[in-house]
CSV table of C-alpha atoms in Angstrom, one decimal:
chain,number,residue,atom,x,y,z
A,1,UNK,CA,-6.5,5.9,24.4
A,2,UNK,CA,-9.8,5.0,22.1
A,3,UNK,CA,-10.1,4.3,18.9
A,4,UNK,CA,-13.8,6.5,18.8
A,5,UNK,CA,-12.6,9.4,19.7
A,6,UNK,CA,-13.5,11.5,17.5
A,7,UNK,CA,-11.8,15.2,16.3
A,8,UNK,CA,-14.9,17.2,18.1
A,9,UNK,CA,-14.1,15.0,21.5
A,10,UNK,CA,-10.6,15.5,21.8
A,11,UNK,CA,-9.5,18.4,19.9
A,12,UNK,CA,-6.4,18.8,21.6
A,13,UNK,CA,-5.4,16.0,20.2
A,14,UNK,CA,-5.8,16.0,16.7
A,15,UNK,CA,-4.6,18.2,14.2
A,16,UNK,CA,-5.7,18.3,10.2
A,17,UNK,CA,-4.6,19.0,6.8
A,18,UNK,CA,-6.8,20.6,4.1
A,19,UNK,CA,-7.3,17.6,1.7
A,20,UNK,CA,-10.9,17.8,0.0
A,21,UNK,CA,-12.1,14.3,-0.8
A,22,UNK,CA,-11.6,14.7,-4.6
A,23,UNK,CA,-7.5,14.5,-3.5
A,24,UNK,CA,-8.2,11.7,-1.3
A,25,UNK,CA,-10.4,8.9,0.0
A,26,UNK,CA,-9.0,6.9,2.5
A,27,UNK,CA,-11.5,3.8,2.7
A,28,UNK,CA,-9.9,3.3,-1.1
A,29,UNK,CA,-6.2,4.1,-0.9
A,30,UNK,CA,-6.1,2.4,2.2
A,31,UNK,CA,-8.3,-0.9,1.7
A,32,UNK,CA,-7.4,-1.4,-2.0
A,33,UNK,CA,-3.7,-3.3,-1.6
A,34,UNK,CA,-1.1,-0.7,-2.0
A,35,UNK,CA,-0.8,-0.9,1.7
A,36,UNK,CA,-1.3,-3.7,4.3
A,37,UNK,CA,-0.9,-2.2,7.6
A,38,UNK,CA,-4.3,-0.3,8.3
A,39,UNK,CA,-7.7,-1.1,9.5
A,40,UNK,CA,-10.9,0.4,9.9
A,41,UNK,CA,-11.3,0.7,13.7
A,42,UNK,CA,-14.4,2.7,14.0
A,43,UNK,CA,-16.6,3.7,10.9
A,44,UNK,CA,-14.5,6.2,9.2
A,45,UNK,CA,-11.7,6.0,10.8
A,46,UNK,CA,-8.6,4.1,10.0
A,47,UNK,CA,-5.9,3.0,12.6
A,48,UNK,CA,-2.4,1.6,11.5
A,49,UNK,CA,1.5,2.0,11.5
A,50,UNK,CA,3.3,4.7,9.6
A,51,UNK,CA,6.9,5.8,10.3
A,52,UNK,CA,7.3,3.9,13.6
A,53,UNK,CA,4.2,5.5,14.8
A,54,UNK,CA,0.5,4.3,15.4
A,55,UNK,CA,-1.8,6.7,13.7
A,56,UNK,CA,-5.8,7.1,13.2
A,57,UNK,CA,-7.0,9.1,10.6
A,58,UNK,CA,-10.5,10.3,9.6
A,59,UNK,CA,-11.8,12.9,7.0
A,60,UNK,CA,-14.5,15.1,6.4
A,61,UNK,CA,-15.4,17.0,3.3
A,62,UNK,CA,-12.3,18.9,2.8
A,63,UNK,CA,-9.9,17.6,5.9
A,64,UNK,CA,-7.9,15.1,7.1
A,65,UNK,CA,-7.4,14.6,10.7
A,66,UNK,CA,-5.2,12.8,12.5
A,67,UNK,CA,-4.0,11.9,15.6
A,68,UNK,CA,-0.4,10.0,16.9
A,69,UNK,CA,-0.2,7.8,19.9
A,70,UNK,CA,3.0,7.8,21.9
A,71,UNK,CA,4.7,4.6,22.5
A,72,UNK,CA,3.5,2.5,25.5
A,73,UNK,CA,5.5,3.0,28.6
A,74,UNK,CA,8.3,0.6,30.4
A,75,UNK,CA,8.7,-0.3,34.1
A,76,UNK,CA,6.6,3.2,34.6
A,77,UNK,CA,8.7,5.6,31.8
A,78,UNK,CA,8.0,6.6,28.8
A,79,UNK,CA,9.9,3.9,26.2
A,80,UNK,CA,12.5,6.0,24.0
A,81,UNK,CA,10.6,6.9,21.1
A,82,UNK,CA,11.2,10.1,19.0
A,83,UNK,CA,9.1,12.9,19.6
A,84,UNK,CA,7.1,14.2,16.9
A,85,UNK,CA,5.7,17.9,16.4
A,86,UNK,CA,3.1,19.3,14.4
A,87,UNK,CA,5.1,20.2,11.6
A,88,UNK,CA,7.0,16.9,11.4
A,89,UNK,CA,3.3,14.8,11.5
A,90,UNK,CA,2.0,17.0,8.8
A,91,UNK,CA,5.3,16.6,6.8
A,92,UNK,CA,4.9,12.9,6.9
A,93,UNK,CA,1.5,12.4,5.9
A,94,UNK,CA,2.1,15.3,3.1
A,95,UNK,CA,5.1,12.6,1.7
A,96,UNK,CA,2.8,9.3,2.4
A,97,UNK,CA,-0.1,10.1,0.4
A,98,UNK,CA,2.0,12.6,-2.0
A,99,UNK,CA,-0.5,15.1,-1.5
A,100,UNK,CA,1.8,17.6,-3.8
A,101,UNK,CA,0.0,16.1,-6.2
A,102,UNK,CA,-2.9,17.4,-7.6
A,103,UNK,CA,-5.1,14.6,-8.3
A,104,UNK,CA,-8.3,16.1,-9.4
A,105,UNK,CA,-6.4,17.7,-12.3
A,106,UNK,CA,-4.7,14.5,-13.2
A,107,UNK,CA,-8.0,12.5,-13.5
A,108,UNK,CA,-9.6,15.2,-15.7
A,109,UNK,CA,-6.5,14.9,-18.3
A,110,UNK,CA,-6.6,10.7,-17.7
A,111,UNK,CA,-10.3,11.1,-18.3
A,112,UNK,CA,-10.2,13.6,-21.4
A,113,UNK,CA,-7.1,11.1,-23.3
A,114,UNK,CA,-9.5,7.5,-22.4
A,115,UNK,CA,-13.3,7.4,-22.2
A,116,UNK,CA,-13.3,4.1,-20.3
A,117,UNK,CA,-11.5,6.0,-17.4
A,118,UNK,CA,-13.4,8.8,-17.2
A,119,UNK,CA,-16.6,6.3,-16.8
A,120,UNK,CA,-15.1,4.2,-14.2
A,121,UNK,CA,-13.4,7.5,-12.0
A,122,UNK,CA,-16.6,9.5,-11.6
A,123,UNK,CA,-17.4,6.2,-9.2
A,124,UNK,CA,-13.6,6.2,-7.4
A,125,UNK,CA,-12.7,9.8,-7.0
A,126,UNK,CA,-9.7,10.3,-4.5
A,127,UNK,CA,-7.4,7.1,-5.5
A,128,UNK,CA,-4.0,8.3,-5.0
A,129,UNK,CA,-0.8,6.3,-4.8
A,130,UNK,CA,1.3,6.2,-1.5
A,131,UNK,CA,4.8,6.9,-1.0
A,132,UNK,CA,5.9,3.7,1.1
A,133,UNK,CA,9.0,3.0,2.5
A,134,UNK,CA,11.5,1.2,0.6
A,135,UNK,CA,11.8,-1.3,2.4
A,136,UNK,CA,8.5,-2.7,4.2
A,137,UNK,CA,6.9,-2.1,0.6
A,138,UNK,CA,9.5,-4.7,-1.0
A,139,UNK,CA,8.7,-7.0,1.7
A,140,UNK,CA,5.3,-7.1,2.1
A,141,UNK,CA,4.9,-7.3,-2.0
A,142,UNK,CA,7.0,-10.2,-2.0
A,143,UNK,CA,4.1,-11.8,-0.3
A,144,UNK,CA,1.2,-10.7,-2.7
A,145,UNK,CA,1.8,-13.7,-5.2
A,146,UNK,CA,-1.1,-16.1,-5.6
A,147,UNK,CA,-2.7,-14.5,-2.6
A,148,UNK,CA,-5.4,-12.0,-1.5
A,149,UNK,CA,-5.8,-8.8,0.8
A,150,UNK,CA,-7.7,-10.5,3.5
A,151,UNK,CA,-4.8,-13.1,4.1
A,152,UNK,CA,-1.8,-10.9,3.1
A,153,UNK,CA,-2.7,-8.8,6.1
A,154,UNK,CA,-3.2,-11.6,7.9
A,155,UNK,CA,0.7,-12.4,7.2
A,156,UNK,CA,2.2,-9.0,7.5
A,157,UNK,CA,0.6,-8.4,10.9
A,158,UNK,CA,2.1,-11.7,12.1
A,159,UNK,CA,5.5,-11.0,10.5
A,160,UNK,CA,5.8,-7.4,12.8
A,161,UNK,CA,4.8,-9.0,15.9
A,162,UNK,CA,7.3,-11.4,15.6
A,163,UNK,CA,10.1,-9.6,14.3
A,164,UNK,CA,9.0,-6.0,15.0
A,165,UNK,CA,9.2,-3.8,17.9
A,166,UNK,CA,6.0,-3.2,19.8
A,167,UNK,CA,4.9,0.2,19.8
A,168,UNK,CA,1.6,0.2,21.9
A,169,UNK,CA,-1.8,-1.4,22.4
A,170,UNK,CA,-4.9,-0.1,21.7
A,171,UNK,CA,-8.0,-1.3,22.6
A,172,UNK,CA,-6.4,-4.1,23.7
A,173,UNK,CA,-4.9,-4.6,20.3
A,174,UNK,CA,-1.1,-4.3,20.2
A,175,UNK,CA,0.8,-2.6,17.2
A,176,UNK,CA,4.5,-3.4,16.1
A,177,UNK,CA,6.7,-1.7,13.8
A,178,UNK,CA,8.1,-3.4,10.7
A,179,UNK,CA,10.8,-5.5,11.1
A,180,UNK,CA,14.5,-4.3,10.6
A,181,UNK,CA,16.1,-5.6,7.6
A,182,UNK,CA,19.1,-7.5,10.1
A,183,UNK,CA,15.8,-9.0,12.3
A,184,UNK,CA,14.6,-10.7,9.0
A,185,UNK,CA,18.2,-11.6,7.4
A,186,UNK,CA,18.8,-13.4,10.6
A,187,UNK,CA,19.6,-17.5,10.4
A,188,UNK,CA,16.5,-18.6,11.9
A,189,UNK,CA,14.1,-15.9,9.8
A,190,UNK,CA,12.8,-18.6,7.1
A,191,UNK,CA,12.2,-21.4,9.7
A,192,UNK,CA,10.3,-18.9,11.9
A,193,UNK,CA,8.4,-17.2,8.6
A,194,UNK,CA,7.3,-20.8,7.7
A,195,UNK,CA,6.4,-21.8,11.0
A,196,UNK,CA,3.9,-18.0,10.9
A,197,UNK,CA,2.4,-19.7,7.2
A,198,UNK,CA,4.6,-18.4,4.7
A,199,UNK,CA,5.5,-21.3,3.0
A,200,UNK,CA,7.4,-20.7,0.6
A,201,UNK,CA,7.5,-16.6,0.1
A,202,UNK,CA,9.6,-17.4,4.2
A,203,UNK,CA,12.8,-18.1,1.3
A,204,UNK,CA,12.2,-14.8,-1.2
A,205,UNK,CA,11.8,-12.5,2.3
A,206,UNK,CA,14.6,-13.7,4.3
A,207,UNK,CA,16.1,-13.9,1.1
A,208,UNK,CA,15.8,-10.6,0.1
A,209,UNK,CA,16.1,-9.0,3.5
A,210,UNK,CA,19.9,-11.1,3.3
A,211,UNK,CA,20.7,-9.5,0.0
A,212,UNK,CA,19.8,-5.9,0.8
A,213,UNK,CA,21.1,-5.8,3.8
A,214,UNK,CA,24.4,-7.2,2.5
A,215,UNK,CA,24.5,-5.5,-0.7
A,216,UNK,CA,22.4,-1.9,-1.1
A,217,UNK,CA,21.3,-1.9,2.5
A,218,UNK,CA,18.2,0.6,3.7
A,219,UNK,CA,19.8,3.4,2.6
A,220,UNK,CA,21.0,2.3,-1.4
A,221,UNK,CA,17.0,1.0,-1.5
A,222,UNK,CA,16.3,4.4,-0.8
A,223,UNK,CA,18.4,6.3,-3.2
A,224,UNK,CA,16.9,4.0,-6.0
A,225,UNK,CA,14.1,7.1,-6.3
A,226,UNK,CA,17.5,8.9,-7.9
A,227,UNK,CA,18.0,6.6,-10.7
A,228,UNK,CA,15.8,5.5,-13.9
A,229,UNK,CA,12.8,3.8,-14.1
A,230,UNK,CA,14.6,0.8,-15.4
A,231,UNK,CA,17.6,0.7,-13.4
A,232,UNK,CA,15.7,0.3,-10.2
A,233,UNK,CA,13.3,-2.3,-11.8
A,234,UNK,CA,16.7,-4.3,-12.8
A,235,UNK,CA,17.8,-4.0,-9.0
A,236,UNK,CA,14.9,-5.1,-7.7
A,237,UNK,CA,14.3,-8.0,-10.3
A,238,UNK,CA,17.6,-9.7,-9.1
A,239,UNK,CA,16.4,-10.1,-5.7
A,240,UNK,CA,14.9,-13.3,-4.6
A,241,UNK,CA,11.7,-13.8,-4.9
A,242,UNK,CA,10.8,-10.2,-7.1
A,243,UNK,CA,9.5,-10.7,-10.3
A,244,UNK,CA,8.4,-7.9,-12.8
A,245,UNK,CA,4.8,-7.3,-10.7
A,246,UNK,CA,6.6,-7.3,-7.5
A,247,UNK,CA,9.5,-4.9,-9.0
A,248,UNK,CA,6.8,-2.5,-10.6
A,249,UNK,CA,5.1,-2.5,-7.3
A,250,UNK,CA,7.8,-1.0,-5.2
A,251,UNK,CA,8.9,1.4,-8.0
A,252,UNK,CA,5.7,2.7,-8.5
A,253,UNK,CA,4.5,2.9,-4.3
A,254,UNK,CA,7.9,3.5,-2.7
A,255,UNK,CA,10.5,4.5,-5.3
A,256,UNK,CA,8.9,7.7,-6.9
A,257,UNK,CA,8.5,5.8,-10.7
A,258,UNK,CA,4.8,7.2,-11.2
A,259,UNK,CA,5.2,5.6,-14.8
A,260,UNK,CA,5.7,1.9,-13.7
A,261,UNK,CA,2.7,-0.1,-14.4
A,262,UNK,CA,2.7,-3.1,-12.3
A,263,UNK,CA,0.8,-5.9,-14.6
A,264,UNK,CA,-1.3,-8.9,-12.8
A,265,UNK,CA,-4.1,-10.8,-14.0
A,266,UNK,CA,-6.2,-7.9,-12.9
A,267,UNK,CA,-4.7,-5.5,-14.8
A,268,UNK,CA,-3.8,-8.1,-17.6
A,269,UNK,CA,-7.7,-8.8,-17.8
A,270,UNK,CA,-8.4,-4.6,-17.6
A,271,UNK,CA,-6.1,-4.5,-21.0
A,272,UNK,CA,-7.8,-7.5,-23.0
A,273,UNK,CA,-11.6,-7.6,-21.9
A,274,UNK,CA,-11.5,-3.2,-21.6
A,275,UNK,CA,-9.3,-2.4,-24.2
A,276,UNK,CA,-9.0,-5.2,-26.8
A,277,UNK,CA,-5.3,-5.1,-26.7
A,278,UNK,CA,-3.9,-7.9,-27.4
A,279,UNK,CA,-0.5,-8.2,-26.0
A,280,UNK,CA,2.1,-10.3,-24.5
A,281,UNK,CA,0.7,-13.6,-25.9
A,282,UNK,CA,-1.3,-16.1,-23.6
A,283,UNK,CA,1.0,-15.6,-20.5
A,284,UNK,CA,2.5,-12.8,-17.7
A,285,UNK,CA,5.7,-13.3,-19.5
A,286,UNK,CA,8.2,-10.4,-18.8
A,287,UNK,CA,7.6,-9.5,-22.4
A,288,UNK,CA,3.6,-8.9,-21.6
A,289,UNK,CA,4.5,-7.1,-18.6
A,290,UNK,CA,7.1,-4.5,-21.2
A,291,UNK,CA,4.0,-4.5,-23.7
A,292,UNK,CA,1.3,-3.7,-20.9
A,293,UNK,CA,2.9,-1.3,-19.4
A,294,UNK,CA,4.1,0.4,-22.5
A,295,UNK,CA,0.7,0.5,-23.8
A,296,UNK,CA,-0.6,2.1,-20.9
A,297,UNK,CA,2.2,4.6,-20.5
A,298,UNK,CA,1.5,5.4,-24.2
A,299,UNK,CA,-2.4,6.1,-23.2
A,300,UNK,CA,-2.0,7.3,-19.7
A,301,UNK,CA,1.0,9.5,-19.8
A,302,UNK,CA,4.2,9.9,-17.7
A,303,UNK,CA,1.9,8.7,-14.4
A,304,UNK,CA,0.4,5.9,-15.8
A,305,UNK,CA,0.8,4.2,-12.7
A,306,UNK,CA,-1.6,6.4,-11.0
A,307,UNK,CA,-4.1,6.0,-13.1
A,308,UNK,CA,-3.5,2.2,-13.5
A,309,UNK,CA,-4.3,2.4,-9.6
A,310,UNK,CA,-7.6,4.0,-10.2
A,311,UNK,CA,-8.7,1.2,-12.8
A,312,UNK,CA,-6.9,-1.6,-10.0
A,313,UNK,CA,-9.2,0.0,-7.1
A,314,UNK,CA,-12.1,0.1,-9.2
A,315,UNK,CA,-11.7,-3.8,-10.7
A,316,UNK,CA,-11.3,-4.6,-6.7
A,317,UNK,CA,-13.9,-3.4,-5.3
A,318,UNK,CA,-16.3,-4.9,-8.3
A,319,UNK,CA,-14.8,-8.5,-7.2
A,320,UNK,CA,-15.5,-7.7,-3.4
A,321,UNK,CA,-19.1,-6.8,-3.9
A,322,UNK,CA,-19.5,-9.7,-6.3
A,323,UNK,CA,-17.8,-11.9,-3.8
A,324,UNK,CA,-20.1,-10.4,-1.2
A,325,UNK,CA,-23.1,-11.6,-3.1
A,326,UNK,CA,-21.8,-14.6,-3.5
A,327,UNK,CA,-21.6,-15.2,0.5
A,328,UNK,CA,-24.7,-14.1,1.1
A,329,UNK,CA,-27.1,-16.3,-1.6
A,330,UNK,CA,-24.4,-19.3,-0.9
A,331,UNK,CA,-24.3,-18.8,3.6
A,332,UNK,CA,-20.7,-19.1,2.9
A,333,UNK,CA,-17.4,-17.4,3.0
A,334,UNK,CA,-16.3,-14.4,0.5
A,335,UNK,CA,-12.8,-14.1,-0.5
A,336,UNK,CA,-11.5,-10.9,-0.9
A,337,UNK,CA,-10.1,-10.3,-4.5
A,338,UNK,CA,-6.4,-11.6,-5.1
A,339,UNK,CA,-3.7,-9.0,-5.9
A,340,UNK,CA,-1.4,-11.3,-6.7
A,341,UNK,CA,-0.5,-13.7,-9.8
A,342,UNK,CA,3.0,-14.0,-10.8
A,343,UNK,CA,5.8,-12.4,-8.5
């Protein structure tokens, strides 16, 4: 299996969804820290783990293709895996980048109620939030504070090949599937996180993965996309290790809360510098994260969070290319932007 193929080489392998690039641009949704599990393995073309599968996708002007990998074999068989049919893949892309949505329409309303976003989206068309799973979204957020893309990657690929189950290997590069919440709520998980270079997010992810798995488990994560906004922030906020940020994170990727505004110093800095609002005083206090948000909401609508993502993506990519600048006049290293602060 390679990596290059492309969908006029092997046609019987891929399949495709109509999904003009005004719905959706993968080399932003999927580089821009909503997600930490995919790379670009060819120029276009983005390989990583979704559903217990190994996928690459690509697009054109108004398609995205895909293709699935089956899961190595064992001994000479085919390990157990379930088998996945056309309509199945389709349905699960659909659900991860919500492509009910209508996104073109949303920016143009976004864009008609504030100015500033309708000059800074003619630039990021296609930036669309992803429905995550409950779970590996909670986790891998808990490892966003005080970091950056680049090394939170880093982290989350070490975390599934040590805990996860290996799918296959491609390209000599071997994919896992996110850990189980008993493989992390295990007695040994924080020693082994900090020995992978945790430090101390090893406590707040065993920790967490402990408390769901003894209290809500998989499935009471899940039905959090039933209840309020603020109910499932207060569930997740008790959880070691989740802050406001981290909470507002998995409401808005994973648990179907397209109005929760999750506020770091990116977006803190969006509302002062962009917007001269001054709120929530000269801290991320949980107050400044209620004031933020609500402000937004107020400006944005009932998916502020959305369009929040649009402005995150935008402010991103600005520090990247500035860091980039600053690697190549200075001979030394860049550092992508952070997407942390507070938890």
């Amino acid at each position: 299996m390679k990596l290059r193929d492309a969908p006029s080489a092997r046609p019987a392998l891929w399949r495709s969804l109509p999904c003009p690039a005004a719905e959706l641009r993968l080399d932003l949704v999927l580089s821009s820290g909503q997600t930490f599990r995919w790379w670009e393995s060819s120029p276009g073309a983005w390989t990583g783990v979704l559903g217990g599968h190994v996928w690459t996708l690509r697009q054109d002007r108004d398609r995205l293709w895909y293709t699935v990998y089956g899961e190595e074999e064992e001994d000479g068989h085919p390990a157990e895996a379930t088998k996945l049919d056309g309509a199945e893949t389709d349905r699960i892309l659909r659900d991860y980048f919500q492509l009910d949505v209508g996104l073109a329409a949303l920016y143009r309303a976004w864009g008609a109620a504030d100015p500033l976003f309708r000059k800074v989206a003619d630039d990021f068309p296609g930036v669309r939030v992803l429905r995550q799973d409950p779970v590996e979204c909670l986790l891998s957020f808990i490892c966003t504070s005080n970091n950056h893309i680049s090394r939170i990657t880093a982290m989350i690929e070490r975390l599934c090949q040590a805990f996860g189950r290996r799918l296959c290997c491609l390209d000599a590069r071997p994919f896992h599937a996110f850990p189980s919440l008993s493989a992390l709520a295990g007695a040994d998980a924080e020693a082994r996180l900090r020995a992978l270079g945790f430090g101390y997010r090893a406590k707040f992810v065993s920790g967490s993965a402990r408390a769901v798995a003894e209290g809500l488990g998989a499935e009471g994560l899940h039905r959090l996309r039933a209840a309020p906004y603020a109910e499932a922030r207060r569930v997740l906020c008790a959880l070691p290790g989740v802050g406001a940020k981290v909470a507002d994170c998995v409401c808005l990727m994973a648990l179907d809360k397209a109005e929760a505004v999750p506020v770091d110093t990116h977006v803190w800095r969006i509302a002062r510098e962009r917007y001269g609002a001054a709120l929530g005083g000269r801290s991320l206090t949980p107050r400044a994260h209620q004031e933020i948000g609500d402000f937004f909401r107020g400006l944005w609508g009932p998916r502020a969070g959305w369009a929040q993502a649009v402005l995150f993506c935008a402010d991103l990519r600005k520090g990247q290319e500035m860091a980039g600048s600053r690697e190549r006049a200075g001979g030394g290293r860049g550092r992508d932007s952070c997407v942390g602060g507070p938890p």
